[in-house]
Short mmCIF file of C-alpha atoms in Angstrom, two decimals:
data_model
loop_
_atom_site.label_atom_id
_atom_site.label_comp_id
_atom_site.label_asym_id
_atom_site.label_seq_id
_atom_site.Cartn_x
_atom_site.Cartn_y
_atom_site.Cartn_z
CA MET A 1 112.28 -158.27 102.90
CA ALA A 2 113.43 -157.48 99.44
CA GLN A 3 113.89 -160.36 97.10
CA LYS A 4 117.44 -161.78 97.22
CA PHE A 5 118.89 -162.33 93.82
CA ARG A 6 121.07 -165.36 93.38
CA SER A 7 123.63 -163.45 91.41
CA PHE A 8 124.23 -159.85 90.47
CA ARG A 9 126.69 -157.63 88.62
CA VAL A 10 128.99 -155.17 90.33
CA ASP A 11 131.53 -152.63 89.30
CA ALA A 12 134.40 -153.27 91.69
CA ILE A 13 137.90 -152.27 92.69
CA VAL A 14 139.95 -154.99 94.35
CA LEU A 15 141.35 -153.67 97.62
CA LYS A 16 143.28 -156.69 98.81
CA HIS A 17 143.50 -160.45 98.57
CA HIS A 18 144.43 -163.33 100.84
CA ASP A 19 145.30 -166.85 99.88
CA TYR A 20 142.62 -169.22 101.01
CA GLY A 21 142.43 -172.99 100.84
CA GLU A 22 144.07 -174.93 98.02
CA ALA A 23 143.96 -172.42 95.17
CA ASP A 24 141.35 -169.85 96.20
CA ARG A 25 141.65 -166.26 97.25
CA LEU A 26 139.53 -164.23 99.60
CA LEU A 27 139.06 -160.75 98.16
CA THR A 28 138.09 -157.49 99.76
CA ILE A 29 136.45 -155.41 97.05
CA PHE A 30 134.90 -151.96 96.96
CA THR A 31 131.88 -151.87 94.68
CA ARG A 32 129.96 -148.99 93.21
CA GLN A 33 126.66 -150.71 93.96
CA LYS A 34 127.11 -152.12 97.47
CA GLY A 35 130.22 -150.58 98.99
CA LYS A 36 132.80 -152.89 100.51
CA LEU A 37 132.27 -156.65 100.22
CA THR A 38 134.18 -159.85 100.91
CA ALA A 39 134.09 -162.34 98.06
CA ILE A 40 135.79 -165.64 97.40
CA ALA A 41 137.41 -166.26 94.04
CA LYS A 42 137.83 -169.97 93.49
CA GLY A 43 140.84 -171.47 91.78
CA VAL A 44 142.42 -168.12 90.91
CA ARG A 45 145.90 -169.12 92.05
CA LYS A 46 146.11 -171.76 89.36
CA VAL A 47 148.22 -170.73 86.39
CA ARG A 48 145.41 -171.36 83.95
CA SER A 49 142.72 -169.57 85.90
CA LYS A 50 140.62 -167.37 83.64
CA LYS A 51 139.74 -164.96 86.42
CA GLY A 52 143.09 -164.59 88.21
CA GLY A 53 144.53 -161.73 86.20
CA HIS A 54 141.33 -159.76 86.49
CA LEU A 55 141.29 -159.84 90.27
CA GLU A 56 144.67 -158.48 91.32
CA PRO A 57 144.66 -155.64 93.88
CA PHE A 58 143.95 -152.14 92.40
CA THR A 59 142.18 -153.66 89.37
CA HIS A 60 138.86 -152.15 88.34
CA SER A 61 136.70 -155.06 87.18
CA ASN A 62 133.19 -155.99 86.22
CA LEU A 63 132.24 -158.92 88.39
CA LEU A 64 129.35 -161.32 88.53
CA LEU A 65 128.84 -162.29 92.16
CA ALA A 66 126.71 -165.11 93.49
CA THR A 67 125.37 -165.10 97.01
CA GLY A 68 127.15 -167.85 98.86
CA ARG A 69 126.65 -169.12 102.38
CA THR A 70 129.41 -167.11 104.02
CA TRP A 71 130.82 -164.89 101.30
CA PHE A 72 129.89 -163.79 97.85
CA VAL A 73 131.40 -165.98 95.15
CA VAL A 74 133.02 -164.45 92.08
CA THR A 75 131.60 -166.32 89.09
CA GLN A 76 132.82 -164.04 86.30
CA ALA A 77 135.42 -161.31 86.13
CA GLU A 78 136.48 -158.94 83.42
CA ALA A 79 138.99 -156.17 84.04
CA GLN A 80 137.88 -152.71 82.97
CA ASP A 81 141.23 -151.24 83.79
CA SER A 82 144.13 -153.09 85.37
CA TYR A 83 146.37 -150.02 85.86
CA PRO A 84 149.57 -151.84 84.88
CA ASN A 85 151.86 -148.95 85.86
CA LEU A 86 150.87 -149.20 89.51
CA THR A 87 152.96 -152.33 89.89
CA ARG A 88 155.96 -151.20 87.84
CA GLU A 89 157.49 -148.79 90.31
CA LEU A 90 157.92 -149.55 94.00
CA GLU A 91 156.92 -146.17 95.38
CA ILE A 92 153.85 -145.91 93.16
CA LEU A 93 152.85 -149.40 94.27
CA GLY A 94 153.22 -148.17 97.85
CA PHE A 95 151.05 -145.11 97.18
CA ALA A 96 148.35 -147.22 95.52
CA SER A 97 148.43 -149.58 98.50
CA TYR A 98 148.04 -146.59 100.78
CA LEU A 99 144.86 -145.38 99.03
CA VAL A 100 143.42 -148.85 99.11
CA GLU A 101 144.32 -149.36 102.78
CA LEU A 102 142.63 -146.08 103.74
CA VAL A 103 139.40 -147.06 101.97
CA ASP A 104 139.51 -150.51 103.55
CA ARG A 105 140.08 -149.19 107.07
CA PHE A 106 137.53 -146.39 106.90
CA THR A 107 134.56 -148.24 105.43
CA TYR A 108 132.16 -150.90 106.64
CA GLU A 109 130.82 -153.82 104.61
CA GLU A 110 127.74 -153.31 102.46
CA GLU A 111 127.57 -149.56 102.92
CA GLU A 112 127.14 -148.01 99.52
CA ASN A 113 129.22 -144.89 98.88
CA VAL A 114 129.49 -143.97 95.22
CA PRO A 115 131.59 -140.81 95.75
CA ILE A 116 134.27 -142.84 97.57
CA PHE A 117 134.22 -145.43 94.77
CA ASN A 118 134.73 -142.69 92.17
CA LEU A 119 137.43 -140.96 94.20
CA LEU A 120 139.37 -144.21 94.57
CA LYS A 121 138.95 -145.16 90.91
CA ASN A 122 140.03 -141.71 89.67
CA SER A 123 142.97 -141.53 92.07
CA LEU A 124 144.29 -144.95 91.06
CA ALA A 125 143.92 -143.96 87.42
CA ARG A 126 145.87 -140.72 88.07
CA LEU A 127 148.67 -142.61 89.78
CA ASP A 128 148.73 -145.03 86.87
CA GLU A 129 148.87 -142.28 84.24
CA GLY A 130 151.68 -140.55 86.09
CA GLU A 131 150.86 -137.18 84.53
CA PHE A 132 150.67 -135.41 87.91
CA PRO A 133 152.98 -135.76 90.93
CA ALA A 134 151.99 -138.86 92.91
CA GLN A 135 152.26 -136.86 96.14
CA LEU A 136 149.64 -134.43 94.89
CA VAL A 137 147.26 -137.25 93.93
CA VAL A 138 147.66 -138.88 97.35
CA ARG A 139 147.31 -135.70 99.44
CA TYR A 140 144.26 -134.65 97.42
CA PHE A 141 142.77 -138.12 97.94
CA GLU A 142 143.21 -137.88 101.72
CA ILE A 143 141.46 -134.55 102.09
CA ARG A 144 138.58 -135.56 99.80
CA LEU A 145 138.18 -138.90 101.57
CA LEU A 146 137.93 -137.13 104.94
CA ASP A 147 135.20 -134.95 103.45
CA LEU A 148 133.24 -137.91 102.15
CA LEU A 149 133.53 -139.74 105.46
CA GLY A 150 132.36 -136.78 107.51
CA PHE A 151 135.72 -135.94 109.06
CA ARG A 152 136.26 -132.71 107.15
CA PRO A 153 138.82 -130.73 109.14
CA GLU A 154 138.00 -127.10 109.99
CA LEU A 155 140.64 -124.94 108.32
CA LYS A 156 139.11 -121.45 108.36
CA ASN A 157 138.30 -120.69 111.98
CA CYS A 158 140.15 -121.60 115.16
CA VAL A 159 138.43 -124.66 116.65
CA VAL A 160 138.99 -123.35 120.20
CA THR A 161 138.08 -119.66 119.98
CA GLY A 162 136.02 -119.66 116.78
CA ASN A 163 137.93 -116.63 115.48
CA PRO A 164 139.04 -116.52 111.84
CA ILE A 165 142.56 -117.83 111.31
CA GLN A 166 145.20 -115.15 110.62
CA PRO A 167 147.91 -115.65 107.96
CA GLU A 168 150.64 -116.99 110.25
CA SER A 169 151.88 -120.36 111.51
CA GLN A 170 149.19 -122.25 113.41
CA TYR A 171 148.55 -125.44 115.32
CA PHE A 172 146.40 -128.40 114.29
CA SER A 173 144.46 -130.55 116.72
CA ALA A 174 143.30 -134.01 115.67
CA ALA A 175 141.04 -134.31 118.71
CA LEU A 176 139.20 -131.09 117.86
CA GLY A 177 139.42 -131.72 114.12
CA GLY A 178 140.91 -128.49 112.86
CA VAL A 179 143.34 -125.58 113.13
CA VAL A 180 143.98 -123.77 116.37
CA SER A 181 145.29 -120.21 116.58
CA PRO A 182 148.84 -119.87 117.99
CA GLN A 183 147.67 -118.36 121.30
CA ALA A 184 145.18 -121.14 122.03
CA GLY A 185 147.32 -123.86 120.45
CA LYS A 186 150.64 -123.61 122.19
CA ASN A 187 149.27 -124.95 125.49
CA LEU A 188 146.76 -127.35 123.94
CA GLN A 189 147.65 -130.97 124.48
CA GLY A 190 148.13 -133.03 121.32
CA ALA A 191 148.14 -130.02 119.00
CA VAL A 192 150.92 -130.02 116.39
CA PRO A 193 152.34 -127.03 114.52
CA ILE A 194 151.29 -126.37 110.92
CA SER A 195 152.94 -123.80 108.68
CA MET A 196 150.93 -121.23 106.75
CA PRO A 197 151.88 -122.60 103.29
CA ALA A 198 150.86 -126.14 104.32
CA LEU A 199 147.53 -124.83 105.62
CA LYS A 200 146.97 -122.92 102.39
CA TYR A 201 147.43 -126.06 100.30
CA LEU A 202 145.09 -128.04 102.55
CA ARG A 203 142.41 -125.37 102.11
CA HIS A 204 143.02 -125.30 98.40
CA PHE A 205 142.61 -129.11 98.12
CA GLN A 206 139.55 -129.03 100.32
CA ARG A 207 137.61 -126.59 98.16
CA SER A 208 138.87 -127.59 94.71
CA SER A 209 138.11 -130.17 92.08
CA PHE A 210 141.16 -132.16 91.02
CA ASP A 211 141.55 -130.05 87.87
CA GLN A 212 141.80 -126.95 90.06
CA ALA A 213 143.96 -128.70 92.66
CA ILE A 214 146.73 -129.46 90.15
CA VAL A 215 147.42 -125.76 89.76
CA ALA A 216 149.14 -125.99 93.15
CA LYS A 217 152.84 -126.75 93.06
CA PRO A 218 153.88 -127.29 96.68
CA ALA A 219 157.58 -127.63 97.42
CA ASP A 220 158.93 -130.99 98.59
CA GLU A 221 159.12 -129.94 102.23
CA ILE A 222 155.47 -128.86 102.18
CA TYR A 223 154.51 -132.30 100.85
CA ARG A 224 156.53 -133.84 103.69
CA GLU A 225 154.82 -131.65 106.25
CA LEU A 226 151.38 -132.46 104.85
CA GLU A 227 152.17 -136.17 104.77
CA ILE A 228 153.13 -136.20 108.46
CA LEU A 229 150.17 -134.03 109.45
CA MET A 230 147.60 -136.12 107.58
CA GLN A 231 149.02 -139.34 108.95
CA TYR A 232 148.69 -137.92 112.46
CA TYR A 233 145.07 -136.93 111.84
CA LEU A 234 144.09 -140.17 110.05
CA THR A 235 145.71 -142.38 112.69
CA TYR A 236 143.90 -140.43 115.39
CA ILE A 237 140.51 -140.99 113.72
CA LEU A 238 141.22 -144.67 113.05
CA GLU A 239 142.57 -145.18 116.58
CA ARG A 240 145.07 -147.56 115.01
CA GLY A 241 148.23 -147.24 112.96
CA LEU A 242 148.25 -147.79 109.20
CA ASN A 243 150.65 -150.29 107.62
CA THR A 244 151.54 -148.60 104.35
CA PRO A 245 153.18 -145.39 105.66
CA GLY A 246 155.82 -147.49 107.45
CA PHE A 247 156.41 -149.45 104.25
CA LEU A 248 156.82 -146.23 102.24
CA ARG A 249 159.30 -144.83 104.76
CA ARG A 250 161.27 -148.08 104.70
CA ILE A 251 161.58 -148.30 100.91
CA ARG A 252 162.55 -144.62 100.66
CA ARG A 253 165.25 -145.11 103.26
CA ASP A 254 166.53 -148.29 101.58
CA ALA A 255 166.55 -146.62 98.17
CA GLY A 256 168.74 -143.93 99.70
CA THR A 257 171.22 -146.36 101.26
CA GLN A 258 171.53 -148.43 98.10
CA ALA A 259 172.19 -145.45 95.84
CA GLU A 260 175.23 -144.42 97.95
CA MET B 1 130.63 -185.30 127.73
CA LEU B 2 129.29 -187.67 125.12
CA ILE B 3 132.69 -188.09 123.49
CA PRO B 4 135.61 -189.25 125.69
CA GLU B 5 138.27 -186.64 126.24
CA PRO B 6 141.14 -188.26 124.19
CA VAL B 7 138.87 -188.53 121.16
CA GLN B 8 137.58 -184.99 121.53
CA SER B 9 141.09 -183.57 121.85
CA LEU B 10 142.16 -185.20 118.57
CA ILE B 11 139.05 -183.84 116.86
CA ASP B 12 139.91 -180.38 118.15
CA ALA B 13 143.50 -180.74 116.95
CA PHE B 14 142.39 -181.77 113.46
CA SER B 15 139.88 -178.96 113.15
CA ARG B 16 142.64 -176.41 113.64
CA LEU B 17 144.14 -177.48 110.31
CA PRO B 18 143.35 -175.45 107.18
CA GLY B 19 140.41 -176.77 105.19
CA VAL B 20 139.31 -179.17 107.93
CA GLY B 21 135.94 -178.45 109.51
CA PRO B 22 134.40 -180.13 112.56
CA LYS B 23 132.75 -182.87 110.44
CA THR B 24 135.94 -183.83 108.61
CA ALA B 25 137.84 -183.71 111.90
CA SER B 26 135.52 -186.24 113.56
CA ARG B 27 135.52 -188.44 110.46
CA LEU B 28 139.33 -188.60 110.45
CA THR B 29 139.43 -189.23 114.20
CA PHE B 30 136.96 -192.11 114.09
CA TYR B 31 138.75 -193.58 111.10
CA LEU B 32 141.97 -193.69 113.11
CA LEU B 33 140.12 -195.04 116.14
CA ARG B 34 138.65 -197.93 114.19
CA GLY B 35 141.64 -198.46 111.92
CA ASP B 36 144.83 -200.47 112.31
CA GLU B 37 147.11 -199.43 115.16
CA THR B 38 150.20 -199.12 112.91
CA LEU B 39 148.41 -196.35 111.01
CA SER B 40 148.07 -194.11 114.06
CA VAL B 41 151.56 -194.98 115.32
CA GLU B 42 153.11 -194.08 111.97
CA LEU B 43 151.14 -190.87 111.84
CA ALA B 44 152.16 -190.00 115.40
CA ASN B 45 155.84 -190.63 114.64
CA ALA B 46 155.70 -188.60 111.46
CA LEU B 47 154.09 -185.71 113.32
CA ALA B 48 156.57 -185.86 116.19
CA GLY B 49 159.50 -185.90 113.79
CA LEU B 50 158.20 -183.09 111.59
CA LYS B 51 159.44 -180.15 113.65
CA GLU B 52 162.24 -181.99 115.38
CA ASN B 53 163.99 -183.35 112.31
CA THR B 54 163.69 -180.40 109.98
CA GLY B 55 165.66 -177.19 109.84
CA TYR B 56 166.61 -174.50 107.38
CA CYS B 57 169.53 -174.65 104.98
CA GLN B 58 171.91 -171.94 106.18
CA GLN B 59 172.57 -170.82 102.62
CA CYS B 60 169.29 -170.84 100.73
CA TRP B 61 166.79 -171.08 103.65
CA ASN B 62 164.94 -173.95 102.05
CA ILE B 63 163.70 -176.61 104.47
CA THR B 64 166.07 -179.51 104.98
CA THR B 65 166.78 -182.23 107.54
CA ALA B 66 167.96 -180.97 110.92
CA ASP B 67 171.32 -182.74 110.80
CA ARG B 68 172.73 -180.74 107.87
CA THR B 69 173.63 -177.08 107.55
CA LEU B 70 173.36 -177.08 103.74
CA CYS B 71 170.45 -178.60 101.85
CA GLU B 72 170.88 -181.21 99.13
CA ILE B 73 170.77 -178.67 96.33
CA CYS B 74 173.29 -176.29 97.90
CA SER B 75 175.75 -179.10 98.63
CA HIS B 76 175.36 -180.83 95.24
CA PRO B 77 178.69 -180.66 93.37
CA GLN B 78 177.12 -180.50 89.90
CA ARG B 79 174.93 -177.49 90.54
CA ASP B 80 176.02 -174.04 89.49
CA PRO B 81 176.45 -171.57 92.39
CA ALA B 82 176.75 -168.66 89.93
CA GLN B 83 172.98 -168.64 89.38
CA ILE B 84 170.54 -168.07 92.22
CA CYS B 85 166.82 -168.42 91.68
CA VAL B 86 164.84 -166.43 94.29
CA VAL B 87 161.43 -167.84 95.24
CA GLU B 88 158.76 -167.01 97.82
CA GLU B 89 158.12 -170.44 99.36
CA PRO B 90 159.79 -173.86 99.64
CA LEU B 91 156.99 -175.33 97.50
CA ASP B 92 158.08 -173.06 94.65
CA VAL B 93 161.48 -174.80 94.71
CA LEU B 94 159.70 -178.12 94.26
CA ALA B 95 157.73 -176.78 91.30
CA LEU B 96 160.90 -175.49 89.60
CA GLU B 97 162.79 -178.70 90.37
CA ARG B 98 160.04 -180.77 88.75
CA THR B 99 160.78 -179.05 85.45
CA GLY B 100 164.39 -180.21 85.59
CA GLY B 101 165.32 -177.11 83.60
CA PHE B 102 167.31 -175.27 86.24
CA GLN B 103 170.74 -176.32 87.48
CA GLY B 104 171.64 -173.42 89.74
CA HIS B 105 171.03 -172.69 93.40
CA TYR B 106 167.93 -171.31 95.10
CA HIS B 107 167.06 -168.73 97.72
CA VAL B 108 163.79 -168.98 99.65
CA LEU B 109 162.43 -165.65 100.96
CA HIS B 110 159.60 -167.17 103.04
CA GLY B 111 156.96 -164.71 101.90
CA ALA B 112 156.50 -161.62 99.75
CA LEU B 113 156.36 -157.91 100.53
CA SER B 114 152.88 -156.62 101.23
CA PRO B 115 152.48 -152.92 102.05
CA ILE B 116 148.86 -153.35 103.12
CA GLU B 117 149.49 -156.30 105.42
CA GLY B 118 152.60 -154.63 106.78
CA VAL B 119 155.04 -157.31 105.57
CA GLY B 120 158.33 -155.46 105.16
CA PRO B 121 161.82 -156.41 103.95
CA GLU B 122 162.90 -157.33 107.49
CA ASP B 123 160.26 -160.10 107.57
CA LEU B 124 161.83 -161.86 104.59
CA LYS B 125 165.24 -163.46 104.01
CA ILE B 126 166.44 -160.52 101.91
CA ALA B 127 169.46 -159.47 103.98
CA GLU B 128 170.59 -163.11 103.78
CA LEU B 129 170.39 -162.98 99.99
CA VAL B 130 172.43 -159.79 99.80
CA ALA B 131 175.00 -161.39 102.10
CA ARG B 132 175.33 -164.33 99.68
CA LEU B 133 176.49 -161.97 96.96
CA LYS B 134 179.44 -160.91 99.05
CA VAL B 135 180.92 -164.37 99.50
CA GLY B 136 180.19 -166.38 96.35
CA ALA B 137 180.93 -165.79 92.71
CA VAL B 138 177.28 -165.10 91.89
CA LYS B 139 176.71 -163.96 88.31
CA GLU B 140 172.94 -163.96 87.99
CA ILE B 141 169.95 -163.59 90.27
CA ILE B 142 166.74 -164.92 88.75
CA ILE B 143 163.72 -163.47 90.52
CA ALA B 144 160.95 -166.04 90.49
CA THR B 145 158.40 -164.41 92.79
CA ASN B 146 154.73 -164.85 91.94
CA PRO B 147 153.19 -162.69 89.21
CA SER B 148 150.97 -160.92 91.76
CA MET B 149 151.01 -157.44 93.30
CA GLU B 150 153.05 -158.75 96.26
CA GLY B 151 155.42 -160.66 93.98
CA ASP B 152 155.93 -157.52 91.87
CA ALA B 153 156.64 -155.44 94.98
CA THR B 154 159.21 -157.99 96.13
CA ALA B 155 160.85 -158.16 92.71
CA MET B 156 161.17 -154.38 92.47
CA TYR B 157 162.59 -154.12 95.96
CA LEU B 158 165.13 -156.85 95.21
CA GLN B 159 166.10 -155.12 91.99
CA GLN B 160 166.69 -151.92 93.94
CA GLN B 161 168.82 -153.73 96.52
CA LEU B 162 170.80 -155.78 94.03
CA ALA B 163 171.56 -153.04 91.52
CA ASN B 164 175.18 -151.93 91.12
CA ARG B 165 176.54 -155.08 92.71
CA GLY B 166 177.95 -156.58 89.55
CA VAL B 167 175.28 -159.25 89.17
CA ARG B 168 172.79 -159.69 86.41
CA VAL B 169 169.22 -159.47 87.77
CA THR B 170 166.51 -161.16 85.71
CA ARG B 171 162.88 -162.05 86.27
CA LEU B 172 160.82 -164.96 84.99
CA ALA B 173 158.94 -164.10 81.81
CA ARG B 174 155.25 -163.46 82.01
CA GLY B 175 152.89 -164.56 79.31
CA LEU B 176 150.23 -166.99 78.25
CA PRO B 177 149.93 -170.39 79.93
CA VAL B 178 150.05 -173.63 77.95
CA GLY B 179 146.51 -174.59 76.92
CA GLY B 180 145.27 -171.11 77.72
CA ASP B 181 142.88 -169.06 75.68
CA LEU B 182 143.66 -165.56 74.40
CA GLU B 183 140.04 -164.59 74.82
CA TYR B 184 140.26 -164.96 78.59
CA ALA B 185 143.68 -163.41 79.13
CA ASP B 186 143.80 -160.18 81.11
CA GLN B 187 145.25 -157.00 79.59
CA ASN B 188 148.33 -157.11 81.77
CA THR B 189 149.32 -160.62 80.74
CA LEU B 190 148.56 -159.97 77.08
CA LEU B 191 150.60 -156.77 77.04
CA ARG B 192 153.58 -158.54 78.54
CA ALA B 193 153.20 -161.52 76.25
CA LEU B 194 153.21 -159.11 73.33
CA ALA B 195 156.23 -157.22 74.64
CA GLY B 196 158.13 -160.47 75.24
CA ARG B 197 157.35 -162.08 71.87
CA GLN B 198 160.10 -164.18 70.32
CA GLU B 199 161.39 -165.00 66.84
CA MET B 200 159.79 -168.19 65.56
CA ASP B 201 163.06 -169.67 64.33
CA GLN B 202 164.73 -169.47 67.73
CA GLU B 203 163.72 -172.96 68.68
#
């Protein structure tokens, strides 16, 4: 057995927090060094807590963790970047929550994955900067995350026949993890239609760095199609619904009714 | 069983409470067992009456006694119904009341929006708040949700819902706590404290 250190430093992004006990919070954090961890932050709900402001969800912080009996204990915290714009606009807050929820649902505790850490950190930073469309940041995040998790969808060849995909509208099967040609797809159970432009953007995101991905300027309806398609695929892999998409739909609908 | 059933069942009941482990539960149980009878009777009565004798104020949704539809604050003649302070929990009302600095009415949401946990607007008393605007002569809504991600989400949603209704919507200021130390303040708090700075001769 390797020697267990009493305390150690991590570079962490706070995924979520729960109130616990009198003034404590239980945090789920994603660290560069050890992947996802659960840590308790004592006394952070008090107004004069020194750590509180450095441990809000989405914050990228340097933490000193001590090994406790059940959880790690946060003994020091200093925010590297608190991304203040993520909590200044409701939809952006929803998108940031979505990224964080995906990482939380798809990862297991104490499994190091530096590329996922970097992807999450960069994507939160991009949402915070607001230089690129939030939809683009989120859709790019999804496709890269699937890659890093080993769920990369097949977008070049039909997953039933193996033939190269022709430039026309296709189907997408979550169960088979990729596109299906129209002939094989129309009778395939669970396969959903995907338009050629949507497929082209997915392929583009899949093979590009973010700097290359931003060249794409999908129309609003393509974003909508991609959003629905990815949610279908992600929910299938997770075998459970996500919370944030429902929240996003609700606030968009309510924003519409209030504007009148 | 080493421990008689009535004793064990009380221990089990105690250990379901937050922050009470099996050791504390047995300690409390044996204290009551050995202690004066009036102590356990009073405790039993208080517990029995807790759910039975409390209800929600039909205006602000704060907890109140079961026999009244409006709580003490809502029915107080000296308090100003033109100002409504929106809070997450009943305990927040207590905290604000302790300051003695607010003379308006309250509205208790019973939670805060959380996209990740799936807490949506329908889980909170938001529709009830919007309905209050239609009847009363409300001039200002003061949003006093917590300065956390969930509190921010709730505040922004409320702002969206309350806009264009002829009421002023404000939010509690955010800044440095009394006795705090600049050195330990996070960027977010410092930025807001800086943005919300005030003239020295104001007070």
